[in-house]
Coordinates of C-alpha atoms and ligand atoms in Angstrom, one line a residue:
X182 CA 28.4 86.9 207.2
X183 CA 25.2 87.3 209.1
X184 CA 24.9 88.2 212.8
X185 CA 23.9 84.7 213.6
X186 CA 26.9 83.3 211.7
X187 CA 29.2 85.7 213.6
X188 CA 27.8 84.6 216.9
X189 CA 28.2 81.0 216.1
X190 CA 31.8 81.5 214.8
X191 CA 32.7 83.2 218.0
X192 CA 31.2 80.5 220.2
X193 CA 32.8 77.8 218.1
X194 CA 36.2 79.5 218.1
X195 CA 36.4 79.6 221.8
X196 CA 35.0 76.1 222.1
X197 CA 37.9 75.1 220.0
X198 CA 40.1 76.8 222.7
X199 CA 38.6 74.6 225.4
X200 CA 35.7 76.9 226.5
X201 CA 32.3 75.6 227.5
X202 CA 29.4 77.3 225.7
X203 CA 26.7 78.5 228.0
X204 CA 23.3 80.0 227.2
X205 CA 22.4 83.6 227.8
X206 CA 20.9 84.4 231.2
X207 CA 17.6 86.2 231.4
X208 CA 17.3 89.9 230.9
X209 CA 16.0 90.0 234.5
X210 CA 18.9 89.4 236.8
X211 CA 18.5 86.5 239.1
X212 CA 19.5 87.0 242.7
X213 CA 20.5 90.5 242.2
X214 CA 18.1 93.2 243.5
X215 CA 20.5 96.0 242.9
X216 CA 19.6 96.4 239.2
X217 CA 16.5 96.0 237.1
X218 CA 18.1 94.5 234.0
X219 CA 21.1 92.5 232.9
X220 CA 23.1 95.2 231.2
X221 CA 26.4 93.4 230.6
X222 CA 27.7 89.9 230.1
X223 CA 29.6 90.2 233.4
X224 CA 26.7 90.5 235.7
X225 CA 25.7 86.9 235.9
X226 CA 29.4 85.9 236.2
X227 CA 30.1 87.8 239.4
X228 CA 30.3 84.8 241.8
X229 CA 32.9 83.1 239.6
X230 CA 35.0 86.2 239.2
X231 CA 35.1 86.4 242.9
X232 CA 36.4 82.8 243.2
X233 CA 33.4 80.5 243.3
X234 CA 34.0 77.6 240.9
X235 CA 31.8 77.4 237.8
X236 CA 30.3 73.9 237.2
X237 CA 31.5 73.9 233.6
X238 CA 35.1 74.9 234.4
X239 CA 37.4 77.8 234.2
X240 CA 36.8 78.7 230.5
X241 CA 33.3 79.9 229.5
X242 CA 32.0 81.5 226.4
X243 CA 28.5 83.0 225.8
X244 CA 26.4 85.6 224.1
X245 CA 24.5 87.5 226.7
X246 CA 21.2 89.4 226.0
X247 CA 21.6 92.9 227.5
X248 CA 19.1 95.8 228.0
X249 CA 20.3 99.3 228.9
X250 CA 17.3 101.3 229.8
X251 CA 19.4 104.4 230.3
X252 CA 20.2 104.6 226.6
X253 CA 16.5 104.9 225.5
X254 CA 16.8 108.6 224.7
X255 CA 20.0 108.0 222.7
X256 CA 18.4 105.6 220.2
X257 CA 17.9 107.2 216.8
X258 CA 21.5 107.7 215.8
X259 CA 23.6 105.1 213.9
X260 CA 25.0 103.2 216.9
X261 CA 22.7 103.3 220.0
X262 CA 20.3 100.5 220.9
X263 CA 18.7 99.6 224.2
X264 CA 18.9 95.9 223.5
X265 CA 22.0 94.2 222.3
X266 CA 24.0 91.0 222.6
X267 CA 27.3 90.9 224.3
X268 CA 29.7 88.3 223.3
X269 CA 31.7 87.1 226.3
X270 CA 34.6 84.9 227.0
X271 CA 35.7 84.2 230.5
X272 CA 38.8 82.9 232.3
X273 CA 38.1 82.3 236.0
X274 CA 41.7 82.2 237.2
X275 CA 42.9 80.4 234.1
X276 CA 44.5 82.2 231.1
X277 CA 45.3 85.9 231.4
X278 CA 46.6 88.7 229.2
X279 CA 48.8 86.9 226.8
X280 CA 46.4 84.2 225.8
X281 CA 43.4 86.5 225.8
X282 CA 44.9 89.1 223.5
X283 CA 46.4 86.6 221.1
X284 CA 43.1 84.6 220.8
X285 CA 41.1 87.8 220.4
X286 CA 43.4 89.1 217.7
X287 CA 43.4 85.9 215.8
X288 CA 39.6 85.7 216.0
X289 CA 39.0 89.2 214.7
X290 CA 41.7 89.2 212.0
X291 CA 41.8 85.6 210.8
X292 CA 38.3 84.4 211.4
X293 CA 36.3 87.5 210.9
X294 CA 38.8 89.0 208.4
X295 CA 38.7 92.5 209.8
X296 CA 41.3 94.7 208.3
X297 CA 44.1 95.1 210.9
X298 CA 44.8 98.6 209.4
X299 CA 41.4 99.7 210.7
X300 CA 42.1 98.4 214.2
X301 CA 43.0 100.5 217.2
X302 CA 43.7 99.6 220.8
X303 CA 43.7 101.3 224.2
X304 CA 45.5 100.2 227.4
X305 CA 45.6 101.4 231.0
X306 CA 48.3 104.0 231.7
X307 CA 48.6 103.0 235.4
X308 CA 48.0 104.8 238.6
X309 CA 50.6 104.8 241.3
X310 CA 48.2 105.9 244.0
X311 CA 46.0 102.9 243.4
X312 CA 49.1 100.7 243.2
X313 CA 48.1 99.5 239.7
X314 CA 51.0 99.6 237.2
X315 CA 50.9 100.7 233.6
X316 CA 49.8 97.9 231.3
X317 CA 52.9 97.9 229.1
X318 CA 52.6 94.1 228.7
X319 CA 49.3 94.3 226.8
X320 CA 50.4 97.3 224.7
X321 CA 53.6 95.6 223.6
X322 CA 51.8 92.4 222.9
X323 CA 49.3 94.1 220.6
X324 CA 52.2 95.8 218.9
X325 CA 53.9 92.5 218.2
X326 CA 50.6 91.1 216.8
X327 CA 50.3 94.1 214.4
X328 CA 53.8 93.5 213.3
X329 CA 53.1 89.8 212.6
X330 CA 50.6 91.1 210.1
X331 CA 53.2 93.4 208.5
X332 CA 52.1 96.6 210.2
X333 CA 54.6 98.5 212.4
X334 CA 52.5 100.6 214.8
X335 CA 53.5 103.2 217.3
X336 CA 52.2 103.6 220.9
X337 CA 50.7 107.0 221.8
X338 CA 51.3 108.0 225.4
X339 CA 48.9 110.9 225.8
X340 CA 46.2 110.8 223.0
X341 CA 43.9 113.2 224.8
X342 CA 46.5 115.9 224.6
X343 CA 48.4 115.0 221.5
X344 CA 45.8 113.4 219.3
X345 CA 46.9 110.5 217.2
X346 CA 50.3 110.8 215.6
X347 CA 51.0 109.1 212.3
X348 CA 51.4 105.3 212.6
X349 CA 50.0 105.1 216.1
X350 CA 47.4 102.4 216.7
X351 CA 47.8 101.8 220.5
X352 CA 47.2 104.4 223.2
X353 CA 47.3 104.7 226.9
X354 CA 44.4 106.2 228.9
X355 CA 43.6 106.6 232.6
X356 CA 41.0 105.0 234.7
X357 CA 38.1 106.9 233.2
X358 CA 38.5 105.0 229.9
X359 CA 40.6 101.9 230.7
X360 CA 39.3 100.7 234.0
X361 CA 36.2 98.5 234.3
X362 CA 34.0 97.7 237.2
X363 CA 30.2 97.6 237.6
X364 CA 30.4 100.9 239.3
X365 CA 32.8 102.6 237.0
X366 CA 36.0 104.3 238.1
X367 CA 37.9 103.1 241.2
X368 CA 36.7 106.0 243.3
X369 CA 33.1 105.0 242.8
X370 CA 33.6 101.3 243.6
X371 CA 32.1 100.1 246.9
X372 CA 34.0 97.9 249.3
X373 CA 34.5 94.3 248.0
X374 CA 33.7 95.2 244.3
X375 CA 35.9 93.5 241.7
X376 CA 37.4 95.4 238.8
X377 CA 40.6 95.9 236.8
X378 CA 42.4 97.6 234.0
X379 CA 41.1 96.9 230.5
X380 CA 42.2 97.0 226.9
X381 CA 39.6 98.2 224.5
X382 CA 39.5 97.5 220.7
X383 CA 38.2 100.1 218.3
X384 CA 37.3 99.9 214.6
X385 CA 37.9 102.8 212.3
X386 CA 34.9 103.3 210.0
X387 CA 36.4 106.3 208.2
X388 CA 40.1 105.9 207.7
X389 CA 40.3 108.4 204.9
X390 CA 38.1 110.9 206.6
X391 CA 35.6 110.7 203.8
X392 CA 33.0 112.4 206.0
X393 CA 35.3 115.3 206.6
X394 CA 34.5 115.2 210.3
X395 CA 37.9 116.3 211.3
X396 CA 38.4 119.2 209.0
X397 CA 35.5 121.1 210.5
X398 CA 35.8 120.2 214.1
X399 CA 38.0 120.5 217.1
X400 CA 39.6 117.4 215.9
X401 CA 41.2 119.3 213.0
X402 CA 45.0 119.2 213.0
X403 CA 44.8 115.5 213.7
X404 CA 43.8 116.0 217.3
X405 CA 41.1 113.3 216.9
X406 CA 41.7 110.2 219.0
X407 CA 39.9 106.9 219.4
X408 CA 37.9 107.9 222.5
X409 CA 37.0 111.4 221.3
X410 CA 33.4 110.5 220.2
X411 CA 33.6 112.2 216.9
X412 CA 31.9 109.2 215.3
X413 CA 34.9 107.9 213.3
X414 CA 35.8 105.1 215.7
X415 CA 33.5 102.6 217.4
X416 CA 34.4 100.4 220.3
X417 CA 33.8 96.8 219.4
X418 CA 35.1 95.0 222.4
X419 CA 36.7 95.2 225.9
X420 CA 39.2 92.9 227.4
X421 CA 38.9 93.4 231.2
X422 CA 41.7 92.0 233.3
X423 CA 39.7 91.5 236.5
X424 CA 42.4 91.1 239.0
X425 CA 41.6 93.5 241.9
X426 CA 39.1 94.0 244.6
X427 CA 38.4 97.3 246.3
X428 CA 38.9 97.4 250.0
X429 CA 38.2 100.1 252.4
X430 CA 40.6 99.6 255.3
X431 CA 39.5 100.2 258.9
X432 CA 41.1 103.6 258.9
X433 CA 38.7 104.4 256.0
X434 CA 41.4 104.6 253.3
X435 CA 40.4 103.0 250.1
X436 CA 42.7 100.8 248.1
X437 CA 43.0 97.6 246.1
X438 CA 44.0 94.0 246.9
X439 CA 44.5 91.2 244.4
X440 CA 41.6 88.8 244.0
X441 CA 42.4 85.2 244.8
X442 CA 42.7 84.6 241.0
X443 CA 43.4 86.6 237.8
X444 CA 40.3 86.7 235.6
X445 CA 39.5 87.7 232.1
X446 CA 36.2 89.2 231.3
X447 CA 35.8 89.9 227.6
X448 CA 32.7 91.7 226.3
X449 CA 32.0 92.7 222.7
X450 CA 28.8 94.0 221.2
X451 CA 27.7 91.5 218.6
X452 CA 25.9 94.1 216.6
X453 CA 28.9 96.4 216.5
X454 CA 31.2 93.6 215.5
X455 CA 28.8 92.7 212.7
X456 CA 28.8 96.4 211.6
X457 CA 32.6 96.3 211.5
X458 CA 32.6 93.2 209.4
X459 CA 30.2 94.9 207.0
X460 CA 32.4 98.1 207.2
X461 CA 29.2 100.2 207.5
X462 CA 28.9 102.2 210.7
X463 CA 25.1 102.2 210.6
X464 CA 24.1 99.4 213.1
X465 CA 20.6 99.3 211.7
X466 CA 21.9 98.1 208.4
X467 CA 22.9 94.7 209.8
X468 CA 20.9 91.7 208.7
X469 CA 18.8 91.2 211.9
X470 CA 16.9 94.4 211.1
X471 CA 16.4 93.7 207.4
X472 CA 13.0 92.1 207.5
X473 CA 11.6 94.5 210.1
X474 CA 13.0 97.4 208.1
X475 CA 11.4 96.2 204.9
X476 CA 8.1 95.9 206.7
X477 CA 8.3 99.5 207.9
X478 CA 9.3 100.7 204.4
X479 CA 6.3 98.8 202.8
X480 CA 3.8 100.0 205.4
X481 CA 4.9 103.6 205.3
X482 CA 5.9 103.9 201.6
X483 CA 8.9 105.8 202.9
X484 CA 12.6 105.0 202.4
X485 CA 15.3 104.4 205.0
X486 CA 18.3 106.7 205.1
X487 CA 17.1 109.6 203.1
X488 CA 15.1 111.8 205.4
X489 CA 16.5 112.4 208.9
X490 CA 13.2 112.4 210.7
X491 CA 11.9 109.3 209.0
X492 CA 15.2 107.4 209.5
X493 CA 15.2 108.4 213.2
X494 CA 11.6 107.1 213.6
X495 CA 12.4 103.8 211.9
X496 CA 15.5 103.3 214.1
X497 CA 13.5 103.9 217.3
X498 CA 10.9 101.4 216.2
X499 CA 13.5 98.8 215.0
X500 CA 15.2 99.0 218.4
X501 CA 12.2 99.3 220.7
X502 CA 10.2 96.4 219.2
X503 CA 13.2 94.1 219.2
X504 CA 13.9 95.0 222.9
X505 CA 10.2 94.6 223.8
X506 CA 10.1 91.2 222.1
X507 CA 13.0 89.9 224.0
X508 CA 11.8 91.4 227.3
X509 CA 8.3 89.9 227.0
X510 CA 10.0 86.7 226.0
X511 CA 11.8 86.8 229.4
X512 CA 8.4 87.3 231.1
X513 CA 8.2 91.0 231.6
X514 CA 4.8 92.3 230.4
X515 CA 3.9 96.0 229.9
X516 CA 2.9 97.7 233.2
X517 CA 3.4 100.6 235.5
X518 CA 6.2 99.4 237.7
X519 CA 9.9 98.6 237.5
X520 CA 10.9 96.5 234.5
X521 CA 7.3 96.5 233.3
X522 CA 7.2 100.2 232.8
X523 CA 10.1 100.1 230.4
X524 CA 8.4 97.5 228.2
X525 CA 5.3 99.8 228.2
X526 CA 7.5 102.8 227.3
X527 CA 9.2 100.9 224.4
X528 CA 5.9 99.9 222.9
X529 CA 4.2 103.3 223.4
X530 CA 7.2 105.2 221.9
X531 CA 7.1 102.9 218.9
X532 CA 3.4 103.5 218.3
X533 CA 4.0 107.2 218.6
X534 CA 6.9 107.2 216.2
X535 CA 5.0 105.1 213.7
X536 CA 2.7 108.1 213.3
X537 CA 5.7 110.0 211.9
X538 CA 5.9 107.3 209.3
X539 CA 2.2 107.6 208.6
X540 CA 1.5 104.1 210.1
X541 CA -1.7 104.4 212.0
X542 CA -2.9 100.8 212.2
X543 CA -1.6 97.9 214.2
X544 CA 2.0 97.0 213.3
X545 CA 4.0 96.0 216.3
X546 CA 3.0 92.3 216.0
X547 CA 4.3 92.0 212.5
X548 CA 7.6 93.7 213.4
X549 CA 8.0 91.4 216.3
X550 CA 7.3 88.3 214.1
X551 CA 10.3 89.2 212.0
X552 CA 12.5 89.2 215.1
X553 CA 11.1 85.9 216.4
X554 CA 11.8 84.4 213.1
X555 CA 15.4 85.8 212.9
X556 CA 16.4 84.7 216.4
X557 CA 14.3 81.6 217.0
X558 CA 17.1 79.1 216.6
X559 CA 19.4 80.9 219.1
X560 CA 16.6 82.0 221.5
X561 CA 14.1 79.2 221.5
X562 CA 12.0 80.8 224.2
X563 CA 11.0 83.5 221.6
X564 CA 9.4 80.8 219.4
X565 CA 7.9 78.9 222.2
X566 CA 6.3 82.0 223.7
X567 CA 5.5 83.7 220.4
X568 CA 1.7 83.8 220.9
X569 CA 2.2 85.3 224.4
X570 CA 4.7 87.9 223.1
X571 CA 2.5 89.0 220.2
X572 CA -0.6 89.0 222.3
X573 CA 1.0 91.4 224.9
X574 CA 2.2 93.7 222.1
X575 CA -1.2 93.8 220.5
X576 CA -2.9 94.5 223.8
X577 CA -0.6 97.3 224.8
X578 CA -0.6 98.8 221.3
X579 CA -4.4 98.9 220.9
X580 CA -4.8 100.3 224.5
X581 CA -2.3 103.0 223.8
X582 CA -3.7 103.9 220.4
X583 CA -6.9 105.0 222.1
X584 CA -5.0 107.1 224.6
X585 CA -2.8 108.4 221.8
X586 CA -5.7 109.5 219.6
X587 CA -7.5 111.2 222.4
X588 CA -4.3 112.7 223.7
X589 CA -3.2 114.0 220.4
X590 CA -6.5 115.8 220.0
X591 CA -6.1 117.3 223.5
X592 CA -2.5 118.3 222.8
X593 CA -3.8 120.4 219.9
X594 CA -6.2 122.1 222.3
X595 CA -3.3 122.7 224.7
X596 CA -1.4 124.4 221.9
X597 CA -4.5 126.6 221.2
X598 CA -4.6 127.7 224.9
X599 CA -1.6 129.7 224.0
X600 CA 1.5 130.4 226.1
X601 CA 2.4 131.5 229.6
X602 CA 5.2 133.9 230.6
X603 CA 7.1 135.6 227.9
X604 CA 5.2 135.2 224.7
X605 CA 8.4 134.9 222.6
X606 CA 9.4 131.8 224.6
X607 CA 6.3 129.8 223.5
X608 CA 5.9 128.0 226.8
X609 CA 2.8 126.0 226.9
X610 CA 0.4 126.6 229.8
X611 CA 1.7 124.4 232.6
X612 CA -1.7 123.6 234.0
X613 CA -2.9 122.4 230.6
X614 CA 0.1 120.2 230.2
X615 CA -0.5 118.8 233.6
X616 CA -4.1 118.0 232.8
X617 CA -3.1 116.3 229.6
X618 CA -0.8 114.0 231.6
X619 CA -3.0 113.3 234.6
X620 CA -6.5 113.4 233.1
X621 CA -5.7 111.9 229.7
X622 CA -2.9 109.6 230.8
X623 CA -0.7 111.0 228.1
X624 CA 3.0 110.2 229.0
X625 CA 4.9 113.3 229.9
X626 CA 7.9 112.2 227.7
X627 CA 5.5 112.1 224.8
X628 CA 4.2 115.6 225.5
X629 CA 7.8 116.8 225.6
X630 CA 8.7 115.1 222.3
X631 CA 5.6 116.6 220.6
X632 CA 6.4 120.1 221.9
X633 CA 10.0 119.8 220.9
X634 CA 9.0 119.0 217.3
X635 CA 6.8 122.1 217.1
X636 CA 9.4 124.4 218.6
X637 CA 7.3 124.9 221.7
X638 CA 8.5 124.8 225.3
X639 CA 7.3 123.2 228.5
X640 CA 8.2 124.4 231.9
X641 CA 9.1 121.0 233.1
X642 CA 10.0 122.1 236.6
X643 CA 6.5 123.5 237.1
X644 CA 4.8 120.6 235.5
X645 CA 6.8 118.1 237.4
X646 CA 6.1 120.0 240.6
X647 CA 2.4 119.8 239.9
X648 CA 2.6 116.1 239.1
X649 CA 4.6 115.5 242.3
X650 CA 2.1 117.4 244.3
X651 CA -0.8 115.6 242.6
X652 CA 0.8 112.2 243.4
X653 CA 1.5 113.1 247.0
X654 CA -2.0 114.4 247.4
X655 CA -3.5 111.2 246.0
X656 CA -1.2 109.1 248.2
X657 CA -1.4 110.8 251.5
X658 CA -3.9 113.6 251.0
X659 CA -1.2 116.0 252.2
X660 CA 0.9 118.4 250.0
X661 CA 3.9 116.8 248.3
X662 CA 7.3 118.4 248.5
X663 CA 9.1 119.4 245.4
X664 CA 12.7 118.2 245.2
X665 CA 14.3 120.3 242.5
X666 CA 14.0 117.7 239.7
X667 CA 15.6 114.9 241.7
X668 CA 14.8 111.3 241.0
X669 CA 15.7 110.3 244.6
X670 CA 17.4 111.4 247.7
X671 CA 20.7 109.6 247.2
X672 CA 23.9 111.2 248.0
X673 CA 25.0 111.4 244.3
X674 CA 21.7 113.0 243.4
X675 CA 22.2 115.7 246.0
X676 CA 25.7 116.4 244.7
X677 CA 24.3 116.7 241.2
X678 CA 21.7 119.1 242.4
X679 CA 24.4 121.4 243.8
X680 CA 26.4 121.0 240.7
X681 CA 23.3 122.1 238.7
X682 CA 23.3 125.5 240.6
X683 CA 27.0 125.9 239.8
X684 CA 26.3 125.1 236.2
X685 CA 23.4 127.6 236.0
X686 CA 25.5 130.4 237.2
X687 CA 28.5 129.5 235.1
X688 CA 26.3 129.5 232.0
X689 CA 25.1 133.0 232.9
X690 CA 28.7 134.1 233.1
X691 CA 29.8 132.5 229.9
X692 CA 26.7 132.9 227.7
X693 CA 25.0 135.9 229.3
X694 CA 22.5 136.9 232.0
X695 CA 19.6 136.0 229.6
X696 CA 20.3 132.3 230.1
X697 CA 17.5 130.8 232.3
X698 CA 16.7 127.4 233.6
X699 CA 14.0 125.6 231.6
X700 CA 14.1 122.2 233.2
X701 CA 16.2 119.9 235.3
X702 CA 16.4 116.2 235.7
X703 CA 18.9 114.4 238.0
X704 CA 19.8 110.8 238.5
X705 CA 22.6 109.2 240.4
X706 CA 24.7 109.1 237.2
X707 CA 24.3 112.5 235.7
X708 CA 22.5 115.9 235.7
X709 CA 20.5 117.2 232.8
X710 CA 19.8 120.9 232.6
X711 CA 17.7 122.7 230.0
X712 CA 18.2 126.4 229.5
X713 CA 17.2 129.2 227.2
X714 CA 19.8 130.0 224.6
X715 CA 19.7 130.3 220.8
X716 CA 22.8 128.7 219.6
X717 CA 24.9 125.6 219.8
X718 CA 27.6 126.2 222.4
X719 CA 31.2 126.3 221.1
X720 CA 33.8 124.0 222.4
X721 CA 35.5 127.0 224.0
X722 CA 32.3 128.0 225.8
X723 CA 31.8 124.5 227.1
X724 CA 35.3 124.3 228.3
X725 CA 35.0 127.7 230.0
X726 CA 31.8 126.6 231.8
X727 CA 33.6 123.4 233.0
X728 CA 36.5 125.4 234.2
X729 CA 34.3 127.8 236.2
X730 CA 32.4 125.0 237.8
X731 CA 35.5 123.1 238.6
X732 CA 37.1 126.2 240.0
X733 CA 34.2 126.7 242.4
X734 CA 34.3 123.1 243.4
X735 CA 38.0 123.3 244.2
X736 CA 37.4 126.5 246.3
X737 CA 35.2 124.3 248.6
X738 CA 32.6 127.0 248.9
X739 CA 29.9 126.8 251.6
X740 CA 26.3 126.1 250.5
X741 CA 23.9 127.7 252.8
X742 CA 20.1 127.7 252.9
X743 CA 18.2 130.8 253.9
X744 CA 14.5 131.0 254.4
X745 CA 13.0 134.2 253.3
X746 CA 10.0 135.8 251.5
X747 CA 9.4 135.8 247.8
X748 CA 9.8 139.6 247.7
X749 CA 13.1 139.5 249.6
X750 CA 14.5 136.7 247.3
X751 CA 13.7 138.9 244.3
X752 CA 15.3 141.9 245.9
X753 CA 18.5 140.0 246.6
X754 CA 18.6 139.1 242.9
X755 CA 18.1 135.4 243.4
X756 CA 17.8 133.5 240.1
X757 CA 15.5 130.6 239.6
X758 CA 11.9 130.0 238.6
X759 CA 9.9 133.0 239.6
X760 CA 7.3 132.2 236.9
X761 CA 4.7 130.5 239.1
X762 CA 3.5 131.3 242.6
X763 CA 5.8 129.7 245.1
X764 CA 3.8 131.2 248.0
X765 CA 5.0 133.8 250.4
X766 CA 7.7 131.9 252.1
X767 CA 10.6 130.6 250.0
X768 CA 14.0 129.2 250.5
X769 CA 17.1 130.3 248.7
X770 CA 20.5 128.6 248.4
X771 CA 23.7 130.6 248.5
X772 CA 27.0 129.3 247.3
X773 CA 29.9 131.3 248.6
X774 CA 29.7 134.2 251.0
X775 CA 27.6 137.4 250.8
X776 CA 24.0 138.6 250.8
X777 CA 23.0 139.7 247.4
X778 CA 23.6 138.3 244.0
X779 CA 26.5 140.2 242.5
X780 CA 28.4 140.4 245.9
X781 CA 32.0 139.6 245.1
X782 CA 32.3 136.4 247.0
X783 CA 28.8 135.1 246.4
X784 CA 29.0 132.8 243.4
X785 CA 25.4 131.7 243.2
X786 CA 22.1 132.7 244.7
X787 CA 19.1 130.7 243.6
X788 CA 15.5 130.1 244.6
X789 CA 15.3 126.4 245.5
X790 CA 13.7 123.9 247.8
X791 CA 16.9 121.8 248.2
X792 CA 18.3 119.5 249.2
X793 CA 22.0 120.4 248.8
X794 CA 25.4 119.4 250.1
X795 CA 27.0 121.7 252.6
X796 CA 30.3 122.4 250.7
X797 CA 31.2 122.2 247.1
X798 CA 34.6 120.6 247.7
X799 CA 33.2 117.0 247.7
X800 CA 31.7 117.2 244.2
X801 CA 34.6 115.8 242.3
X802 CA 35.3 116.7 238.7
X803 CA 32.6 118.2 236.6
X804 CA 32.4 117.3 233.0
X805 CA 29.9 118.2 230.2
X806 CA 29.2 115.1 228.2
X807 CA 26.6 116.5 225.8
X808 CA 25.2 119.8 224.7
X809 CA 22.3 119.7 222.3
X810 CA 19.1 121.4 221.2
X811 CA 15.8 120.5 222.9
X812 CA 13.5 122.9 221.0
X813 CA 13.8 126.3 219.4
X814 CA 15.8 128.5 221.8
X815 CA 16.3 125.8 224.4
X816 CA 19.5 123.8 224.9
X817 CA 20.2 120.8 227.0
X818 CA 23.4 119.9 228.8
X819 CA 24.2 116.5 230.3
X820 CA 27.1 116.5 232.7
X821 CA 28.7 114.1 235.1
X822 CA 30.7 114.3 238.3
X823 CA 33.5 111.8 238.8
Ligands
LIG1197 N1 32.4 93.7 231.7 C1 32.9 94.4 230.5 C2 31.8 95.2 229.9 O1 30.6 95.1 230.2 C3 33.4 93.4 229.5 O2 32.5 92.3 229.4 O3 32.1 96.1 229.1

């Protein structure tokens, strides 16, 4: 079955069950200024979930184009793409759990013929405080459906602790996994936002543990579970029972009330479902990529799937050009602002990764043509606008090729300039990197990627500071103010900034004093912290770091700013970037009580321009979501607060 056939089957199946088929909305949200792109099928449905009546009735089915800009750096593995289609079926106050789960099961098992033995389910375990009960109804219904197919399955109460016991296919999780709203967990939802418990479906791509993932990892002894991210299971769909609305009462206490109607919001990644039907966990092996992949293989003379770097580059191009084709098709041309910047970045990254394949002449047009051809029946605008799409790709590609050629030559010169700071750390001269970005228009992300490949480092904090200062100077002709790697001044970002200080100190405690900050980047959703260290962190080390940070959060320590001199800061033992000249006057931030680093009650003392929150108690729960290498001797942690 091809991807197009599976999409059609899904739409027709729900049509048979009295749903109206609607076309996908644009990738640019209409009437919604809060987000740049449509990133889920639910976004365009918001008014109807809240109670407005849909002109086509209470049962709707669609396949929605989605773009998730935040996943751009994740592309390259077997499952991440920036663009995807989300199959969606909707009940606006019509059917609810029973009908949804039964219809979905029958579709996946009877129509798509997925093996029910490879099928796993999660349900909401309930939360008394929120007044939302445990979803035993869904769990027991799924259990009955398994039984109808001759499979007696158990229900796991606490998979995160117990792992998966033999015969268990259904599991309960809390609101971090089995609650859906546009803003995530209940605590993050604003007043009036709809949400509800959900029931997710997973496909097991490795039932016999052929890849031996579990023998060598923390999931040994069968502690693996469907949400553990080991790679064995892939989520293929989410049944959201959108039944509640967040309210913040006059006394400020948050809670939930029932929406005027009980809704179903189902979302399932079309590409992932297709991968499950093929029983191959490499998403880039599904048919929609076939022609484009062939083209890259022909042009490069290299094969897909053998060499890691080549496969990575091919996946980036396959994803990025597909996404750019659809985005331009929806009217977004490459540019410097908002949505346009992402289209530019997608094309530029593709051109740069094509170099890894040895493709140095124009190719984006031909790749895009394969996609237009594959999708033209379903997405007619691609065909109608094909000349426009291909023209925009050509223009951006050829413009960037000139920049890329010049910039690559200049990058080699930067490498020849040698290093700054400790020679062993191989840190490129910050001023030279800055010039490459500002004078040659070379994207900073590209410089980072090239440096990483060569095992060289960039002092991002210094370079970003220079760029910020440069921007501020050209804007207002007055000096810019550096903000500790923050993308904005939002409250969440400030919290993440303080959490970054806690993390930095915790890493020194767990991994040793030699650990030093190499870079920091903060958004409202996560922190990213680069630091010097030679090895992959063990699970115990990560856990220990989390424990220390969470302990300091629970102690509600004061965060205090002190203005002092550079010398004095050094004398007090403050950590932070002393590499470049900060000038005579500096500010330091203390977390805890005391004067000098090392004082018993002073947890952290760091050179920093702020801003920070005033007490650690409001940070919430700190969790490391990723730890990986950035370049030789530099590791990167991504972490969240929730
Ligand atoms: N709204 C849910 C999601 O995006 C299901 O459609 O995952």
